[in-house]
CSV table of C-alpha atoms in Angstrom, one decimal:
chain,number,residue,atom,x,y,z
A,1,UNK,CA,40.3,-163.7,22.2
A,2,UNK,CA,37.0,-164.5,23.8
A,3,UNK,CA,35.5,-161.2,25.2
A,4,UNK,CA,32.9,-163.1,27.2
A,5,UNK,CA,33.8,-166.5,28.8
A,6,UNK,CA,30.9,-168.9,29.5
A,7,UNK,CA,30.7,-172.1,31.5
A,8,UNK,CA,29.8,-174.9,31.6
A,9,UNK,CA,29.6,-176.0,28.0
A,10,UNK,CA,26.8,-178.4,28.9
A,11,UNK,CA,24.6,-179.0,31.9
A,12,UNK,CA,22.2,-181.7,32.8
A,13,UNK,CA,19.6,-180.9,35.6
A,14,UNK,CA,16.7,-182.9,37.1
A,15,UNK,CA,13.3,-181.4,36.7
A,16,UNK,CA,12.6,-179.0,39.6
A,17,UNK,CA,16.3,-178.4,40.1
A,18,UNK,CA,18.3,-175.2,39.7
A,19,UNK,CA,20.3,-174.6,36.6
A,20,UNK,CA,23.3,-172.1,36.9
A,21,UNK,CA,25.3,-170.8,34.0
A,22,UNK,CA,28.2,-168.5,34.6
A,23,UNK,CA,29.9,-165.8,32.4
A,24,UNK,CA,32.9,-163.6,33.0
A,25,UNK,CA,34.3,-160.6,31.1
A,26,UNK,CA,37.3,-158.3,31.1
A,27,UNK,CA,36.1,-155.1,29.4
A,28,UNK,CA,34.9,-152.7,32.0
A,29,UNK,CA,33.2,-150.6,29.2
A,30,UNK,CA,30.5,-153.3,28.9
A,31,UNK,CA,27.3,-152.1,30.3
A,32,UNK,CA,24.5,-154.3,28.9
A,33,UNK,CA,24.4,-158.0,29.8
A,34,UNK,CA,21.7,-160.0,28.2
A,35,UNK,CA,21.0,-163.8,28.1
A,36,UNK,CA,19.6,-165.4,25.1
A,37,UNK,CA,17.8,-168.7,24.7
A,38,UNK,CA,18.0,-170.8,21.5
A,39,UNK,CA,15.9,-173.8,20.6
A,40,UNK,CA,17.1,-176.1,17.8
A,41,UNK,CA,16.4,-174.7,14.4
A,42,UNK,CA,15.5,-171.3,15.7
A,43,UNK,CA,17.3,-168.0,16.2
A,44,UNK,CA,18.2,-166.9,19.7
A,45,UNK,CA,15.6,-165.0,21.6
A,46,UNK,CA,16.2,-162.6,24.5
A,47,UNK,CA,15.4,-164.2,27.9
A,48,UNK,CA,16.5,-161.6,30.4
A,49,UNK,CA,19.0,-158.7,30.5
A,50,UNK,CA,20.7,-156.6,33.2
A,51,UNK,CA,22.6,-153.3,33.4
A,52,UNK,CA,25.4,-152.8,35.9
A,53,UNK,CA,23.6,-150.4,38.1
A,54,UNK,CA,21.8,-153.4,39.8
A,55,UNK,CA,23.1,-156.7,41.2
A,56,UNK,CA,20.2,-158.9,40.5
A,57,UNK,CA,17.2,-159.0,38.2
A,58,UNK,CA,14.5,-161.5,38.4
A,59,UNK,CA,11.8,-162.5,35.8
A,60,UNK,CA,9.7,-165.4,36.8
A,61,UNK,CA,11.9,-168.4,37.2
A,62,UNK,CA,14.9,-166.6,35.7
A,63,UNK,CA,17.3,-164.6,37.6
A,64,UNK,CA,20.5,-162.8,36.6
A,65,UNK,CA,23.1,-162.2,39.3
A,66,UNK,CA,25.7,-159.5,38.5
A,67,UNK,CA,29.0,-159.0,40.3
A,68,UNK,CA,30.6,-155.8,38.9
A,69,UNK,CA,33.8,-156.0,41.0
A,70,UNK,CA,34.4,-159.6,39.9
A,71,UNK,CA,33.3,-158.9,36.4
A,72,UNK,CA,31.0,-161.9,36.4
A,73,UNK,CA,27.3,-162.5,35.9
A,74,UNK,CA,25.3,-165.7,36.0
A,75,UNK,CA,21.8,-167.0,35.0
A,76,UNK,CA,19.8,-169.0,37.5
A,77,UNK,CA,16.9,-171.0,36.4
A,78,UNK,CA,14.8,-172.1,39.3
A,79,UNK,CA,12.4,-175.1,39.2
A,80,UNK,CA,13.9,-176.1,35.9
A,81,UNK,CA,11.5,-177.8,33.4
A,82,UNK,CA,12.0,-180.0,30.4
A,83,UNK,CA,10.8,-177.1,28.3
A,84,UNK,CA,13.8,-175.2,29.4
A,85,UNK,CA,16.1,-177.6,27.5
A,86,UNK,CA,17.8,-175.3,25.1
A,87,UNK,CA,21.1,-173.6,24.4
A,88,UNK,CA,21.8,-170.4,26.5
A,89,UNK,CA,24.1,-167.6,25.5
A,90,UNK,CA,25.3,-164.8,27.7
A,91,UNK,CA,26.4,-161.6,25.9
A,92,UNK,CA,27.8,-158.1,26.5
A,93,UNK,CA,27.7,-154.8,24.8
A,94,UNK,CA,29.2,-151.3,25.4
A,95,UNK,CA,27.3,-148.1,26.3
A,96,UNK,CA,28.0,-146.9,22.8
A,97,UNK,CA,26.2,-150.0,21.5
A,98,UNK,CA,28.7,-150.8,18.9
A,99,UNK,CA,30.0,-154.3,18.9
A,100,UNK,CA,28.2,-157.2,20.6
A,101,UNK,CA,30.0,-160.2,22.1
A,102,UNK,CA,28.4,-163.6,22.9
A,103,UNK,CA,29.7,-166.4,25.0
A,104,UNK,CA,30.2,-169.9,23.5
A,105,UNK,CA,26.9,-171.2,24.8
A,106,UNK,CA,25.6,-173.7,27.3
A,107,UNK,CA,23.5,-176.7,26.2
A,108,UNK,CA,21.0,-177.3,29.0
A,109,UNK,CA,19.1,-180.6,29.3
A,110,UNK,CA,16.5,-180.9,31.9
A,111,UNK,CA,15.5,-184.6,32.6
A,112,UNK,CA,12.0,-185.5,33.8
B,1,UNK,CA,4.0,-159.2,13.0
B,2,UNK,CA,7.4,-157.8,14.0
B,3,UNK,CA,10.1,-160.0,12.5
B,4,UNK,CA,13.5,-160.3,10.9
B,5,UNK,CA,13.4,-162.3,7.7
B,6,UNK,CA,16.4,-164.0,6.2
B,7,UNK,CA,16.6,-165.8,2.9
B,8,UNK,CA,17.4,-168.4,1.9
B,9,UNK,CA,17.1,-170.7,4.9
B,10,UNK,CA,19.5,-173.3,3.3
B,11,UNK,CA,22.1,-172.8,0.7
B,12,UNK,CA,24.7,-175.2,-0.8
B,13,UNK,CA,27.2,-173.6,-3.2
B,14,UNK,CA,30.6,-174.1,-4.7
B,15,UNK,CA,33.9,-172.4,-3.9
B,16,UNK,CA,34.2,-169.0,-5.5
B,17,UNK,CA,30.6,-168.5,-6.6
B,18,UNK,CA,29.4,-165.2,-5.3
B,19,UNK,CA,26.3,-165.3,-3.1
B,20,UNK,CA,24.0,-163.0,-1.1
B,21,UNK,CA,22.0,-163.7,1.9
B,22,UNK,CA,19.2,-161.2,2.4
B,23,UNK,CA,17.9,-159.8,5.6
B,24,UNK,CA,14.9,-157.6,6.2
B,25,UNK,CA,13.3,-156.2,9.4
B,26,UNK,CA,9.9,-154.4,9.8
B,27,UNK,CA,10.5,-152.8,13.2
B,28,UNK,CA,12.2,-149.6,12.1
B,29,UNK,CA,15.3,-150.6,14.0
B,30,UNK,CA,18.4,-148.6,13.7
B,31,UNK,CA,20.9,-151.4,14.4
B,32,UNK,CA,21.4,-154.5,12.4
B,33,UNK,CA,24.1,-157.1,12.5
B,34,UNK,CA,25.2,-160.4,11.0
B,35,UNK,CA,26.6,-163.4,13.1
B,36,UNK,CA,27.9,-166.8,12.3
B,37,UNK,CA,27.3,-169.6,14.7
B,38,UNK,CA,29.8,-172.5,14.9
B,39,UNK,CA,29.9,-175.4,17.3
B,40,UNK,CA,32.0,-174.5,20.4
B,41,UNK,CA,32.5,-171.0,19.2
B,42,UNK,CA,29.1,-169.5,20.0
B,43,UNK,CA,27.9,-166.5,18.0
B,44,UNK,CA,30.5,-164.3,16.5
B,45,UNK,CA,29.7,-160.9,15.0
B,46,UNK,CA,30.6,-160.5,11.4
B,47,UNK,CA,29.5,-156.9,10.5
B,48,UNK,CA,27.2,-154.4,12.1
B,49,UNK,CA,25.4,-151.3,11.0
B,50,UNK,CA,24.3,-148.5,13.4
B,51,UNK,CA,22.3,-146.7,10.7
B,52,UNK,CA,21.7,-146.3,7.0
B,53,UNK,CA,25.1,-146.1,5.1
B,54,UNK,CA,26.9,-146.8,8.4
B,55,UNK,CA,28.6,-150.2,8.6
B,56,UNK,CA,31.5,-151.5,10.6
B,57,UNK,CA,33.5,-154.7,11.0
B,58,UNK,CA,32.7,-157.1,13.9
B,59,UNK,CA,35.0,-159.8,15.1
B,60,UNK,CA,35.2,-162.0,11.9
B,61,UNK,CA,34.7,-159.8,8.9
B,62,UNK,CA,37.2,-161.4,6.5
B,63,UNK,CA,35.6,-162.8,3.3
B,64,UNK,CA,32.3,-160.9,3.9
B,65,UNK,CA,30.8,-157.7,2.7
B,66,UNK,CA,27.6,-155.9,3.7
B,67,UNK,CA,25.6,-152.8,2.6
B,68,UNK,CA,22.9,-150.7,4.3
B,69,UNK,CA,21.3,-148.6,1.6
B,70,UNK,CA,17.9,-148.8,3.3
B,71,UNK,CA,16.9,-149.0,7.0
B,72,UNK,CA,15.1,-152.3,6.7
B,73,UNK,CA,17.6,-154.3,4.6
B,74,UNK,CA,21.1,-155.5,5.5
B,75,UNK,CA,22.3,-158.1,3.0
B,76,UNK,CA,25.4,-160.3,3.6
B,77,UNK,CA,27.6,-160.8,0.5
B,78,UNK,CA,30.2,-163.5,0.1
B,79,UNK,CA,32.1,-162.5,-3.0
B,80,UNK,CA,34.2,-165.7,-3.2
B,81,UNK,CA,33.0,-168.2,-0.7
B,82,UNK,CA,35.4,-170.8,0.7
B,83,UNK,CA,34.7,-174.0,2.6
B,84,UNK,CA,35.7,-172.4,5.9
B,85,UNK,CA,32.6,-170.1,5.6
B,86,UNK,CA,30.4,-173.1,5.9
B,87,UNK,CA,28.3,-172.2,9.0
B,88,UNK,CA,24.9,-171.1,10.3
B,89,UNK,CA,24.3,-167.4,9.8
B,90,UNK,CA,22.0,-165.1,11.7
B,91,UNK,CA,20.8,-161.6,11.0
B,92,UNK,CA,19.6,-159.5,13.9
B,93,UNK,CA,18.1,-156.1,14.4
B,94,UNK,CA,17.6,-153.9,17.5
B,95,UNK,CA,16.5,-150.4,18.3
B,96,UNK,CA,20.1,-149.6,19.3
B,97,UNK,CA,23.2,-151.8,19.7
B,98,UNK,CA,22.7,-152.3,23.5
B,99,UNK,CA,19.0,-153.2,23.4
B,100,UNK,CA,17.1,-156.3,22.7
B,101,UNK,CA,18.1,-158.0,19.6
B,102,UNK,CA,15.6,-159.8,17.4
B,103,UNK,CA,17.1,-162.7,15.3
B,104,UNK,CA,16.1,-164.2,12.0
B,105,UNK,CA,15.5,-167.9,11.6
B,106,UNK,CA,19.0,-168.5,10.3
B,107,UNK,CA,20.6,-169.5,7.0
B,108,UNK,CA,22.5,-172.8,6.8
B,109,UNK,CA,25.3,-172.3,4.3
B,110,UNK,CA,27.4,-175.1,3.0
B,111,UNK,CA,30.4,-174.3,0.6
B,112,UNK,CA,31.9,-177.3,-1.2
């Protein structure tokens, strides 16, 4: 079964708008929650990551919000730009760092 | 330049013909892993290795083998490929399992 559930599958946002992608998990042993960005023909690259001791992490226009009690985390892209058009994956891993689980991905299109 | 190198980038083969996809990293990372990416399914972990001579199954290990004889190399072996192994494959490395993963450029495999 899918360890990390991601939604929506696709998202279209106007330039300057806010893009929001959500993920949910069940395994309370997860303690590392990264987001990866993938452009066509490339491998995924780390965008931003959070650990459960904080509820929010911001890097530039990208923010992760983390709700430990609800077992949900989300990526917010402020002032979305056409260059942000890519596929975004959430992921989770445990403190022992063994297996790594990815969501199914969100294809983001930012229209000018 | 720090990188993960996969070869080949593209491969077309026939059912049952053994093949190896190579992966090498130059960052002295402990953890390496293989993923397959399929539309609508995201990235699924095939095998991972936490150190030399230590490998373990991920979510979808059936039909695949790996070895980790040296720290920098982590080849993926398909002893008898089948059409359902047609996919986009990524190798990744990280210092540990729950730290930033660096991905290769991907290998597009088609089994006919």
